[in-house]
Coordinates of C-alpha atoms in Angstrom, one line a residue:
M351 CA -45.2 73.0 -7.1
G352 CA -47.8 70.6 -5.6
M353 CA -47.2 66.8 -5.6
S354 CA -49.6 64.4 -7.3
S355 CA -51.7 62.0 -5.2
D356 CA -49.8 59.0 -6.6
H357 CA -46.5 60.6 -5.5
V358 CA -47.9 61.2 -2.0
Q359 CA -49.0 57.6 -1.8
S360 CA -45.6 56.4 -2.9
T361 CA -44.0 58.5 -0.3
E362 CA -46.3 57.1 2.4
Y363 CA -45.5 53.5 1.2
S364 CA -41.8 54.3 1.3
A365 CA -42.0 55.6 4.8
A366 CA -43.9 52.5 5.9
L367 CA -41.4 50.2 4.2
A368 CA -38.4 52.0 5.7
S369 CA -39.8 51.9 9.2
E370 CA -39.2 49.1 11.7
G371 CA -43.0 48.4 11.6
S372 CA -44.6 45.2 10.5
A373 CA -45.4 44.3 6.9
E374 CA -49.2 44.8 7.6
A375 CA -48.7 48.6 8.2
P376 CA -49.2 49.8 4.6
Y377 CA -52.2 47.5 4.1
L378 CA -53.9 48.7 7.3
E379 CA -53.6 52.2 5.9
L380 CA -55.2 51.0 2.6
L381 CA -58.0 49.2 4.4
A382 CA -58.6 52.4 6.5
R383 CA -59.1 54.6 3.5
G384 CA -61.0 52.0 1.5
A385 CA -58.5 51.8 -1.4
S386 CA -59.2 49.8 -4.6
A387 CA -57.9 46.3 -5.0
D388 CA -55.3 47.4 -7.5
A389 CA -53.7 49.7 -4.9
Y390 CA -52.7 46.6 -2.8
E391 CA -50.0 45.7 -5.3
Q392 CA -48.2 49.0 -4.7
P393 CA -46.3 48.1 -1.5
V394 CA -44.9 44.9 -3.0
L395 CA -43.9 46.6 -6.3
L396 CA -42.3 49.4 -4.4
A397 CA -40.3 47.0 -2.2
R398 CA -39.1 45.2 -5.2
A399 CA -38.1 48.4 -7.0
E400 CA -36.1 49.5 -3.9
G401 CA -34.4 46.1 -3.7
R402 CA -35.8 45.1 -0.3
P403 CA -34.8 41.7 1.1
A404 CA -36.7 38.7 -0.1
E405 CA -38.0 38.0 3.4
R406 CA -39.6 41.5 3.5
I407 CA -41.2 41.0 0.1
A408 CA -42.5 37.6 1.1
A409 CA -44.0 39.2 4.3
L410 CA -45.6 41.9 2.2
E411 CA -47.1 39.3 -0.1
A412 CA -48.6 37.4 2.8
A413 CA -49.9 40.6 4.3
K414 CA -51.4 41.6 1.0
L415 CA -53.3 38.3 0.7
L416 CA -54.6 38.7 4.2
A417 CA -55.6 42.3 3.7
L418 CA -57.4 41.5 0.4
R419 CA -59.4 38.7 2.2
V420 CA -60.3 41.2 5.0
R421 CA -61.3 43.7 2.3
S422 CA -63.5 41.1 0.6
D423 CA -65.1 40.2 3.9
M424 CA -65.7 43.9 4.7
E425 CA -67.3 44.3 1.2
V426 CA -69.6 41.3 1.8
R427 CA -70.7 42.7 5.1
R428 CA -71.3 46.1 3.7
R429 CA -73.4 44.6 1.0
R430 CA -75.5 42.6 3.5
E431 CA -75.8 45.6 5.7
A432 CA -77.1 47.6 2.7
E433 CA -79.6 44.8 1.9
L434 CA -80.9 44.6 5.4
S435 CA -81.0 48.4 5.6
A436 CA -83.0 48.6 2.4
L437 CA -85.4 46.0 3.7
F438 CA -85.8 47.8 7.0
E439 CA -86.3 51.1 5.2
T440 CA -88.9 49.6 2.9
A441 CA -90.7 48.0 5.8
H442 CA -90.7 51.4 7.6
D443 CA -92.1 53.0 4.4
L444 CA -94.8 50.4 4.4
A445 CA -95.6 51.0 8.0
G446 CA -96.3 54.7 7.3
L447 CA -97.9 54.0 3.9
R448 CA -99.4 57.1 2.4
D449 CA -98.6 56.9 -1.3
L450 CA -98.8 53.4 -2.8
D451 CA -97.0 54.4 -6.0
A452 CA -94.2 56.0 -4.0
V453 CA -93.7 52.8 -2.0
L454 CA -93.7 50.6 -5.1
R455 CA -91.2 52.9 -6.8
A456 CA -89.0 52.7 -3.8
I457 CA -89.2 48.9 -3.7
V458 CA -88.3 48.6 -7.4
Q459 CA -85.5 51.2 -7.2
R460 CA -83.9 49.5 -4.1
A461 CA -84.2 46.1 -5.7
R462 CA -82.4 47.3 -8.9
S463 CA -79.7 49.0 -6.8
L464 CA -79.0 46.1 -4.5
L465 CA -79.0 43.4 -7.2
G466 CA -77.0 45.6 -9.5
T467 CA -79.2 45.0 -12.6
D468 CA -79.8 47.3 -15.6
V469 CA -83.6 47.2 -15.2
A470 CA -86.2 46.4 -12.5
Y471 CA -90.0 46.4 -13.0
L472 CA -93.2 45.4 -11.4
S473 CA -96.3 44.1 -13.2
L474 CA -99.8 43.7 -11.7
N475 CA -102.8 41.6 -12.8
D476 CA -105.9 43.4 -14.0
P477 CA -108.8 41.1 -13.1
V478 CA -111.3 43.4 -15.0
R479 CA -109.5 43.2 -18.4
G480 CA -108.1 39.7 -17.7
D481 CA -104.5 40.6 -18.5
T482 CA -101.4 42.1 -16.7
Y483 CA -99.7 45.4 -17.1
M484 CA -96.6 47.3 -16.2
R485 CA -97.1 49.3 -13.0
V486 CA -93.6 50.5 -12.2
T487 CA -90.3 50.4 -14.2
E488 CA -86.8 51.5 -13.2
G489 CA -83.9 51.8 -15.7
S490 CA -86.2 51.1 -18.7
V491 CA -85.5 53.1 -21.9
A492 CA -88.0 51.6 -24.4
A493 CA -91.5 53.1 -24.5
R494 CA -93.1 50.0 -26.0
F495 CA -91.7 47.9 -23.1
Q496 CA -93.0 50.3 -20.5
Q497 CA -96.5 50.2 -21.9
L498 CA -96.8 46.4 -22.3
R499 CA -100.1 44.7 -21.5
L500 CA -99.8 40.9 -21.6
G501 CA -102.3 38.1 -21.7
M502 CA -102.5 35.9 -18.6
G503 CA -100.0 33.0 -18.8
E504 CA -97.7 34.6 -21.4
G505 CA -94.0 35.1 -21.1
L506 CA -91.8 34.4 -18.1
G507 CA -94.1 36.4 -15.9
G508 CA -97.0 34.1 -16.9
L509 CA -94.9 31.1 -15.8
V510 CA -94.2 32.8 -12.4
A511 CA -97.9 33.6 -12.0
Q512 CA -99.0 30.0 -12.9
T513 CA -96.6 28.3 -10.5
A514 CA -96.4 31.0 -7.8
R515 CA -92.6 30.3 -7.8
P516 CA -89.6 32.4 -8.8
Y517 CA -88.1 31.7 -12.3
V518 CA -84.9 32.9 -13.8
T519 CA -83.5 32.7 -17.3
D520 CA -80.0 33.7 -18.3
D521 CA -81.0 33.9 -22.0
Y522 CA -84.6 34.9 -22.5
F523 CA -84.9 34.3 -26.2
A524 CA -83.3 30.8 -26.0
D525 CA -85.5 29.7 -23.1
D526 CA -88.5 27.5 -24.2
R527 CA -90.0 26.9 -20.7
F528 CA -92.5 29.6 -21.1
Q529 CA -94.8 30.9 -23.9
H530 CA -93.2 33.4 -26.2
T531 CA -95.5 35.9 -28.0
H532 CA -94.7 38.5 -30.6
T533 CA -95.8 41.4 -28.4
I534 CA -93.7 40.4 -25.4
D535 CA -90.6 39.4 -27.4
A536 CA -90.8 42.7 -29.3
G537 CA -90.9 44.7 -26.1
V538 CA -88.1 42.7 -24.5
R539 CA -86.0 43.1 -27.7
D540 CA -86.6 46.9 -27.7
E541 CA -85.3 47.0 -24.1
G542 CA -82.4 44.7 -25.0
L543 CA -82.9 42.4 -22.1
V544 CA -81.1 39.0 -21.9
A545 CA -81.2 37.7 -18.3
I546 CA -84.4 38.0 -16.4
L547 CA -85.4 37.0 -12.8
G548 CA -89.1 37.1 -11.8
V549 CA -90.6 36.4 -8.3
P550 CA -94.4 36.4 -7.5
L551 CA -96.4 38.9 -5.5
T552 CA -98.8 36.8 -3.6
L553 CA -101.8 37.4 -1.4
G554 CA -102.9 34.2 0.1
H555 CA -103.2 31.6 -2.6
H556 CA -103.4 34.2 -5.4
V557 CA -100.6 35.7 -7.5
I558 CA -101.4 39.4 -8.0
G559 CA -98.3 40.4 -9.9
V560 CA -94.6 39.8 -10.5
L561 CA -91.5 41.7 -9.5
F562 CA -88.6 41.5 -12.1
A563 CA -84.9 42.2 -12.2
A564 CA -83.2 42.0 -15.6
D565 CA -79.9 42.6 -17.3
R566 CA -78.9 43.4 -20.9
R567 CA -76.3 40.7 -20.8
A568 CA -76.1 37.1 -19.8
R569 CA -76.0 36.7 -16.0
V570 CA -76.5 34.0 -13.3
F571 CA -78.6 35.1 -10.4
E572 CA -77.4 33.7 -7.1
R573 CA -79.7 32.1 -4.5
E574 CA -79.2 35.0 -2.1
Q575 CA -80.2 37.5 -4.8
I576 CA -83.4 35.5 -5.6
A577 CA -84.3 35.4 -1.9
L578 CA -83.6 39.2 -1.6
L579 CA -85.9 40.0 -4.6
G580 CA -88.5 37.6 -3.0
S581 CA -88.3 39.7 0.2
F582 CA -89.0 42.9 -1.8
A583 CA -91.8 41.1 -3.5
A584 CA -93.4 40.2 -0.2
L585 CA -93.1 43.9 0.9
A586 CA -94.7 45.0 -2.4
A587 CA -97.6 42.6 -1.9
A588 CA -98.0 43.8 1.6
A589 CA -98.1 47.4 0.4
L590 CA -100.8 46.5 -2.2
D591 CA -102.7 44.6 0.5
T592 CA -102.5 47.5 2.8
A593 CA -103.6 49.9 0.1
N594 CA -106.6 47.6 -0.7
L595 CA -107.5 47.5 3.0
L596 CA -107.3 51.3 3.1
T597 CA -109.4 51.5 0.0
E598 CA -112.0 49.2 1.4
T599 CA -112.0 51.1 4.6
R600 CA -112.6 54.4 2.8
A601 CA -115.4 52.9 0.8
A602 CA -117.1 51.6 3.9
L603 CA -116.7 55.0 5.6
S604 CA -118.3 56.7 2.7
E605 CA -121.4 54.4 2.8
L606 CA -121.9 54.7 6.6
E607 CA -123.9 57.5 8.1
R608 CA -121.9 57.3 11.3
A609 CA -118.5 58.0 9.6
N610 CA -117.5 60.3 12.4
E611 CA -118.0 57.7 15.1
I612 CA -116.2 55.0 13.1
I613 CA -113.2 57.3 12.5
Q614 CA -113.0 58.0 16.2
D615 CA -113.3 54.4 17.0
R616 CA -110.6 53.4 14.6
S617 CA -108.2 56.2 15.6
G618 CA -107.1 54.5 18.8
V619 CA -106.3 51.3 16.9
I620 CA -104.4 53.2 14.2
E621 CA -102.4 55.1 16.9
R622 CA -101.5 51.8 18.4
A623 CA -100.3 50.5 15.0
S624 CA -98.3 53.6 14.5
D625 CA -96.8 53.3 18.0
V626 CA -95.8 49.6 17.5
H627 CA -94.3 50.4 14.1
D628 CA -92.2 53.2 15.7
R629 CA -91.1 50.8 18.4
L630 CA -90.2 48.1 15.9
A631 CA -88.2 50.5 13.9
E632 CA -86.3 51.6 17.0
L633 CA -85.7 48.0 18.0
V634 CA -84.2 47.2 14.6
L635 CA -81.9 50.3 14.7
R636 CA -80.6 49.4 18.2
G637 CA -80.1 45.8 17.4
G638 CA -83.0 44.3 19.4
G639 CA -83.9 40.6 19.3
V640 CA -87.1 38.6 18.5
H641 CA -88.2 38.6 22.1
D642 CA -87.9 42.4 22.2
V643 CA -90.3 42.5 19.3
A644 CA -92.7 40.2 21.1
A645 CA -92.5 42.4 24.2
A646 CA -93.2 45.6 22.2
V647 CA -96.2 44.1 20.4
A648 CA -97.6 42.7 23.7
E649 CA -97.5 46.1 25.3
V650 CA -99.2 47.8 22.4
L651 CA -101.9 45.2 21.9
D652 CA -102.4 44.7 25.7
G653 CA -101.9 40.9 25.6
A654 CA -99.3 38.2 26.0
V655 CA -97.1 37.7 22.8
E656 CA -94.4 35.1 22.5
F657 CA -92.1 33.8 19.7
T658 CA -92.3 30.1 19.3
D659 CA -90.4 27.6 17.1
A660 CA -92.3 26.0 14.2
A661 CA -92.3 22.6 15.9
A662 CA -94.0 24.1 19.1
T663 CA -96.8 25.8 17.1
P664 CA -100.1 24.2 16.1
A665 CA -99.2 22.9 12.6
E666 CA -102.5 23.5 10.9
A667 CA -102.8 27.1 12.0
L668 CA -99.2 27.8 11.2
E669 CA -99.5 26.5 7.7
A670 CA -102.7 28.5 7.1
S671 CA -101.0 31.7 8.2
R672 CA -97.9 31.0 6.0
T673 CA -100.1 30.2 3.0
E674 CA -102.6 33.1 3.4
G675 CA -100.0 35.6 4.5
H676 CA -102.1 36.7 7.4
A677 CA -102.4 36.0 11.1
V678 CA -105.1 33.3 11.8
R679 CA -107.2 32.6 14.8
H680 CA -106.6 29.4 16.8
A681 CA -109.0 28.9 19.7
D682 CA -108.5 32.1 21.8
D683 CA -105.1 32.9 20.2
W684 CA -103.8 34.5 17.0
I685 CA -100.9 33.0 15.1
A686 CA -98.7 34.9 12.6
A687 CA -96.2 32.8 10.7
V688 CA -92.6 34.0 10.7
A689 CA -91.3 33.0 7.3
A690 CA -88.5 34.0 4.8
G691 CA -88.3 32.7 1.2
G692 CA -90.7 29.9 1.9
E693 CA -88.9 28.7 5.0
L694 CA -90.8 28.6 8.3
L695 CA -88.8 30.1 11.1
G696 CA -91.4 30.1 13.8
A697 CA -94.4 32.2 14.8
L698 CA -95.6 35.1 16.8
V699 CA -98.5 34.0 19.0
L700 CA -100.9 36.5 20.7
H701 CA -102.6 34.7 23.6
G702 CA -106.1 35.4 25.0
H703 CA -107.4 37.8 22.3
P704 CA -110.3 36.0 20.5
G705 CA -111.6 39.3 19.1
L706 CA -108.9 41.2 17.3
D707 CA -109.3 44.4 15.3
P708 CA -108.2 44.1 11.6
V709 CA -105.6 46.8 12.1
D710 CA -104.3 45.1 15.2
Q711 CA -104.2 41.9 13.2
R712 CA -102.0 43.7 10.6
T713 CA -99.8 45.0 13.4
L714 CA -99.2 41.4 14.5
E715 CA -98.4 40.4 10.9
R716 CA -96.0 43.4 10.5
A717 CA -94.2 42.3 13.7
A718 CA -93.9 38.8 12.3
M719 CA -92.3 40.3 9.1
V720 CA -89.8 42.3 11.2
T721 CA -89.1 39.2 13.3
S722 CA -88.2 37.3 10.1
L723 CA -85.8 40.0 9.1
L724 CA -84.1 40.0 12.5
L725 CA -83.7 36.2 12.3
L726 CA -82.2 36.4 8.9
A727 CA -79.8 39.0 10.1
R728 CA -78.8 36.8 13.0
R729 CA -78.4 33.8 10.7
S730 CA -76.2 35.8 8.3
A731 CA -74.0 36.9 11.2
A732 CA -73.7 33.3 12.4
E733 CA -72.8 32.1 9.0
A734 CA -70.2 34.8 8.6
E735 CA -68.6 33.6 11.9
Q736 CA -68.7 30.0 10.8
R737 CA -66.9 31.0 7.6
V738 CA -64.2 32.8 9.6
R739 CA -63.7 29.8 11.8
G740 CA -63.5 27.6 8.8
E741 CA -60.9 29.9 7.1
L742 CA -58.7 29.8 10.2
L743 CA -58.8 26.0 10.4
D744 CA -58.1 25.8 6.6
D745 CA -55.0 28.0 7.1
L746 CA -53.9 25.7 9.9
L747 CA -54.5 22.6 7.8
D748 CA -52.7 24.0 4.8
A749 CA -50.0 25.7 6.9
R750 CA -50.2 28.9 4.8
D751 CA -49.9 31.4 7.7
R752 CA -47.1 30.5 10.0
D753 CA -46.9 33.7 12.0
P754 CA -47.8 32.5 15.6
R755 CA -48.8 36.0 16.6
L756 CA -51.3 36.4 13.8
L757 CA -52.7 32.9 14.4
R758 CA -53.2 33.6 18.1
E759 CA -54.9 37.0 17.3
R760 CA -57.3 35.4 14.8
A761 CA -58.1 32.6 17.2
T762 CA -58.6 35.0 20.1
R763 CA -61.2 37.0 18.1
L764 CA -63.1 33.7 17.8
H765 CA -62.7 32.9 21.6
A766 CA -60.3 30.0 20.7
D767 CA -57.0 29.3 22.5
L768 CA -54.3 27.7 20.2
D769 CA -52.0 27.2 23.2
A770 CA -54.4 24.7 24.8
T771 CA -54.2 21.0 24.1
H772 CA -56.6 20.0 21.2
A773 CA -57.6 17.0 19.2
V774 CA -58.3 17.0 15.5
L775 CA -61.5 15.1 14.6
A776 CA -62.6 13.9 11.1
A777 CA -66.4 13.5 10.9
R778 CA -68.4 12.0 8.0
L779 CA -72.0 11.0 7.4
D780 CA -72.6 7.3 6.8
S781 CA -76.0 7.4 5.1
T782 CA -76.2 7.3 1.3
A783 CA -78.3 10.1 -0.3
A784 CA -80.7 9.5 -3.2
D785 CA -79.1 12.1 -5.4
A786 CA -76.4 14.7 -5.5
D787 CA -78.6 17.6 -4.2
Q788 CA -79.7 15.6 -1.2
E789 CA -76.1 14.6 -0.5
A790 CA -75.0 18.2 -0.7
A791 CA -77.8 19.3 1.6
A792 CA -76.8 16.6 4.1
R793 CA -73.2 17.7 4.1
R794 CA -74.3 21.3 4.7
R795 CA -76.3 20.2 7.7
L796 CA -73.3 18.4 9.1
W797 CA -71.1 21.4 8.6
S798 CA -73.6 23.7 10.2
A799 CA -73.9 21.3 13.2
A800 CA -70.2 21.0 13.5
S801 CA -69.7 24.8 13.3
H802 CA -72.3 25.3 16.1
L803 CA -70.5 22.7 18.2
A804 CA -67.1 24.3 17.6
A805 CA -68.4 27.7 18.5
T806 CA -69.9 26.5 21.8
R807 CA -66.7 24.5 22.7
H808 CA -64.3 27.4 21.7
G809 CA -63.0 25.4 18.8
L810 CA -62.9 25.5 15.0
A811 CA -64.6 23.6 12.2
A812 CA -64.4 23.5 8.4
A813 CA -65.8 21.4 5.5
R814 CA -63.2 19.2 4.0
D815 CA -62.9 16.0 1.8
G816 CA -66.6 15.4 1.7
G817 CA -67.0 15.6 5.5
T818 CA -66.1 18.0 8.3
V819 CA -63.0 18.5 10.3
L820 CA -63.1 19.9 13.9
L821 CA -60.4 21.3 16.1
L822 CA -61.7 21.0 19.7
P823 CA -59.9 21.6 23.0
L824 CA -59.4 18.7 25.4
E825 CA -60.8 19.3 28.9
T826 CA -59.0 18.2 32.0
G827 CA -59.4 14.5 32.5
D828 CA -60.9 14.0 29.0
S829 CA -59.5 11.5 26.6
T830 CA -59.5 11.8 22.8
T831 CA -61.6 8.6 22.7
D832 CA -64.3 10.2 25.0
L833 CA -64.2 13.4 22.9
A834 CA -64.6 11.4 19.6
R835 CA -67.6 9.4 20.9
R836 CA -69.3 12.4 22.4
T837 CA -68.9 14.4 19.2
A838 CA -70.3 11.5 17.1
R839 CA -73.4 11.4 19.4
Q840 CA -73.9 15.2 19.3
L841 CA -73.5 15.6 15.6
G842 CA -75.7 12.5 14.8
S843 CA -78.4 13.9 17.1
A844 CA -78.2 17.3 15.4
V845 CA -78.4 16.0 11.8
H846 CA -80.7 13.0 12.6
E847 CA -78.3 10.7 10.8
P848 CA -75.3 8.4 11.9
V849 CA -72.1 10.4 12.0
T850 CA -68.7 8.6 12.3
V851 CA -65.9 10.5 14.0
G852 CA -62.2 9.6 14.1
A853 CA -59.9 11.6 16.5
S854 CA -56.1 12.2 16.4
A855 CA -53.7 12.0 19.4
P856 CA -53.6 15.2 21.4
V857 CA -51.8 18.1 19.8
R858 CA -50.2 21.1 21.4
D859 CA -48.6 24.5 20.6
L860 CA -50.6 24.9 17.4
A861 CA -49.7 28.5 16.9
A862 CA -46.0 27.8 16.9
H863 CA -46.3 24.5 15.0
P864 CA -49.4 24.8 12.7
D865 CA -48.1 21.9 10.5
T866 CA -49.0 19.5 13.3
V867 CA -52.7 20.1 12.6
A868 CA -52.4 18.6 9.1
A869 CA -50.6 15.6 10.4
A870 CA -53.2 15.2 13.1
Y871 CA -56.0 15.4 10.6
E872 CA -54.5 12.6 8.6
E873 CA -54.5 10.5 11.9
G874 CA -58.2 11.3 12.4
R875 CA -59.0 10.3 8.8
R876 CA -57.2 7.0 9.2
C877 CA -59.1 6.3 12.4
L878 CA -62.3 7.2 10.6
D879 CA -61.5 4.7 7.8
A880 CA -60.7 2.0 10.4
L881 CA -64.1 2.5 12.1
R882 CA -66.0 2.2 8.8
L883 CA -64.0 -1.0 7.8
L884 CA -64.8 -2.5 11.2
G885 CA -68.6 -1.8 10.6
R886 CA -68.7 0.8 13.4
A887 CA -70.5 3.5 11.5
G888 CA -72.0 6.2 13.6
D889 CA -69.4 5.6 16.4
G890 CA -66.4 7.6 17.5
A891 CA -62.8 6.5 18.3
A892 CA -59.3 7.8 18.6
V893 CA -56.1 6.7 17.1
E894 CA -54.9 5.4 20.5
D895 CA -57.8 2.8 20.4
F896 CA -56.3 0.9 17.4
G897 CA -52.6 0.7 17.9
F898 CA -50.9 -1.4 15.2
L899 CA -54.3 -2.5 13.9
G900 CA -54.7 1.0 12.6
L901 CA -51.8 0.2 10.2
L902 CA -53.6 -2.9 8.9
L903 CA -57.0 -1.2 8.4
A904 CA -56.0 2.2 7.1
G905 CA -55.7 2.7 3.4
D906 CA -52.6 5.0 3.7
R907 CA -50.5 3.2 6.3
D908 CA -48.5 5.7 8.4
I909 CA -45.6 3.4 9.5
A910 CA -43.4 6.3 10.7
G911 CA -46.3 7.7 12.8
F912 CA -47.0 4.3 14.4
V913 CA -43.3 3.8 15.3
D914 CA -43.0 7.3 16.7
R915 CA -46.2 6.9 18.8
T916 CA -45.1 3.5 20.1
I917 CA -41.3 3.8 20.8
G918 CA -40.6 7.3 19.7
Q919 CA -39.6 8.5 23.2
V920 CA -37.1 5.6 23.6
V921 CA -35.5 6.4 20.2
A922 CA -35.3 10.1 21.0
Y923 CA -33.7 9.3 24.3
D924 CA -31.0 7.2 22.6
E925 CA -30.3 9.9 20.1
R926 CA -30.0 12.6 22.8
R927 CA -27.9 10.6 25.3
G928 CA -26.1 8.1 23.1
T929 CA -27.6 5.1 25.1
D930 CA -28.6 1.7 23.9
L931 CA -32.2 1.4 25.1
V932 CA -33.5 0.3 21.7
R933 CA -30.9 -2.4 21.3
T934 CA -31.6 -3.6 24.8
L935 CA -35.3 -3.8 24.1
D936 CA -34.5 -5.9 20.9
A937 CA -32.3 -8.2 22.9
Y938 CA -34.8 -8.5 25.8
F939 CA -37.6 -9.6 23.5
A940 CA -35.3 -11.9 21.5
C941 CA -34.3 -13.6 24.8
G942 CA -37.9 -14.3 25.8
M943 CA -38.0 -11.3 28.2
S944 CA -35.3 -12.9 30.4
P945 CA -32.9 -10.4 31.9
A946 CA -30.3 -13.1 32.6
R947 CA -30.2 -14.2 29.0
T948 CA -30.3 -10.6 27.8
K949 CA -27.2 -9.6 29.8
D950 CA -25.3 -12.6 28.1
D951 CA -26.5 -11.5 24.7
L952 CA -25.4 -7.9 25.3
H953 CA -22.3 -8.8 27.3
V954 CA -23.2 -6.5 30.2
H955 CA -24.0 -7.0 33.9
V956 CA -27.6 -8.0 34.8
N957 CA -27.9 -4.8 36.8
T958 CA -27.2 -2.8 33.7
V959 CA -30.1 -4.6 31.9
A960 CA -32.4 -3.9 34.9
Q961 CA -31.5 -0.2 34.9
R962 CA -32.1 0.1 31.2
L963 CA -35.4 -1.6 31.4
E964 CA -36.4 0.6 34.3
R965 CA -35.6 3.7 32.2
V966 CA -37.7 2.2 29.3
G967 CA -40.6 1.8 31.8
R968 CA -40.4 5.5 32.8
L969 CA -40.4 6.5 29.1
L970 CA -43.2 4.1 27.9
G971 CA -45.4 3.8 31.0
D972 CA -45.8 1.1 33.7
D973 CA -47.9 -1.1 31.4
W974 CA -45.3 -1.5 28.7
Q975 CA -44.8 -5.2 29.4
S976 CA -48.5 -6.0 29.2
P977 CA -49.4 -8.5 26.4
G978 CA -51.0 -5.9 24.1
R979 CA -48.2 -3.3 24.6
T980 CA -45.4 -5.8 24.1
L981 CA -46.9 -6.9 20.8
E982 CA -47.1 -3.3 19.6
I983 CA -43.6 -2.5 20.9
Q984 CA -42.0 -5.6 19.2
L985 CA -43.8 -4.6 15.9
A986 CA -42.6 -1.0 16.2
L987 CA -39.0 -2.2 16.9
R988 CA -39.0 -4.4 13.8
L989 CA -40.4 -1.6 11.7
H990 CA -37.8 0.8 13.1
R991 CA -35.0 -1.7 12.4
L992 CA -36.3 -2.3 8.8
S993 CA -36.6 1.4 8.1
A994 CA -33.1 2.2 9.3
P995 CA -30.5 2.7 6.5
V996 CA -28.4 -0.4 5.7
R997 CA -24.8 -0.1 6.9
R998 CA -22.2 -1.3 4.3

């Protein structure tokens, strides 16, 4: 008799648990075969049922949480890959446009699939009749809804058309921002729609239609989903624009007597456009970059093409291209804006081509669109890496994952070395934002700049407590003070606002002792508070710069930490060797730093006092008797004496 699949899985889990392997083994198998989230409870339940040791069960619990996080990350990446793949496929469909309705249907179908909505549809304006009508629907079941013709300015679509901006409602019938009409409401009610998102299809300054995604239940559409639907709307508008261009071309050909010559003249241009589209598709598939796109277009158009940042492009021409959705001429050059969701990312500039064929112009515009997709993909990958760096630092700060081997492996994948000497830095903006949205945006800029700095320095960064925390390695000959000041300058320059940075003392062996990161972060925060109280906003300093003044200025005074940093090595030496260095220091300062009077107070020979003080110098450093150091040492001795238990 054959065994059930559940029994087979239980047998596999039992074998994994009975083996000498690690707790991660059963979860690696679950990840490999793409098991559901519920299946990740099975190894723990089975271990409990078999009476496994508590340590084994705890290890399985920790491994389960890690595996579920990895599974979640994999699902996010798969979803983003699917979104980019759909956009690339749609762009490729557009490049080889033959049937406009087929392209629009593909856009609506992919939008509905990726956003996971019940219905998606596209409406177009009819300038002849002065209204708008349903062109394509996907998932619709109501005939009246599919045949709607609406007056201009009515319904949510009318609001989108008027403002040329996306609008979303999570409860259509309770939303009074737009004009409700009996015809529209009846159609929406027949379809059972509740939550609706609409984004405009624009050509230049004109809205030519609206792309919608809707659910039959209340739903909140995320910013990424709105941007994704906007990208599909841009492709739909481009498809319509291309179709209009083809229609105009056919009309012109039918009116010209020299149709044959015109077709031959245009064939070379069309072949070049087809060639560049094929090249761009190949570049996307093999992971090419924006400069590869520029090189491919330059070869096809027989000119010099480069990608430029928005700041390095003529502002007027760039804005005209973004607004009109077309490449525009500037002197002897052509400029095509590279934009995504209203954000200017740069431009593709074709140099030395004052006379450009319309199809070649469209080729340059398509290349700009592909460039924006590649930049968005690169940004998504960078943001994913930033989140992973932040998660590792969060784990170190919260000391959740204490397995040194796992910590080192995670750090190695991020090109970080937890065995190197580091400093923990707390960074915070010092300007006051006008409202909560501006403050949140400023914090995001700080986190982004800190993440970039951490990636280039082989460190880690995470958002925390309204600011940012960084874990950066110390270079040979570098002090924590130098690192703090340099970091404050770099972050302030990146976000164009003053950034104050406080640094901890150096920390080591982070993989073996992850709890030291949390303590070092508290040091950095106290140093940050001290800087702000002293009016040194926008500066950087380390805990070693303040000494006992840090106790006076910090809101949460770390007395034990101050004593340990100041005389901790002497106290530890006494505890290990049974010596009296601390008592000798007390007597030495009480006797006005006179060895002769100290030996009388301790009832020992003066050579003994000298030997003990020499040992103190080796432990604390040659400058331990300088005025500043003696003040701190005497304060630390008194705090140490006061914190010791009273002997009865």
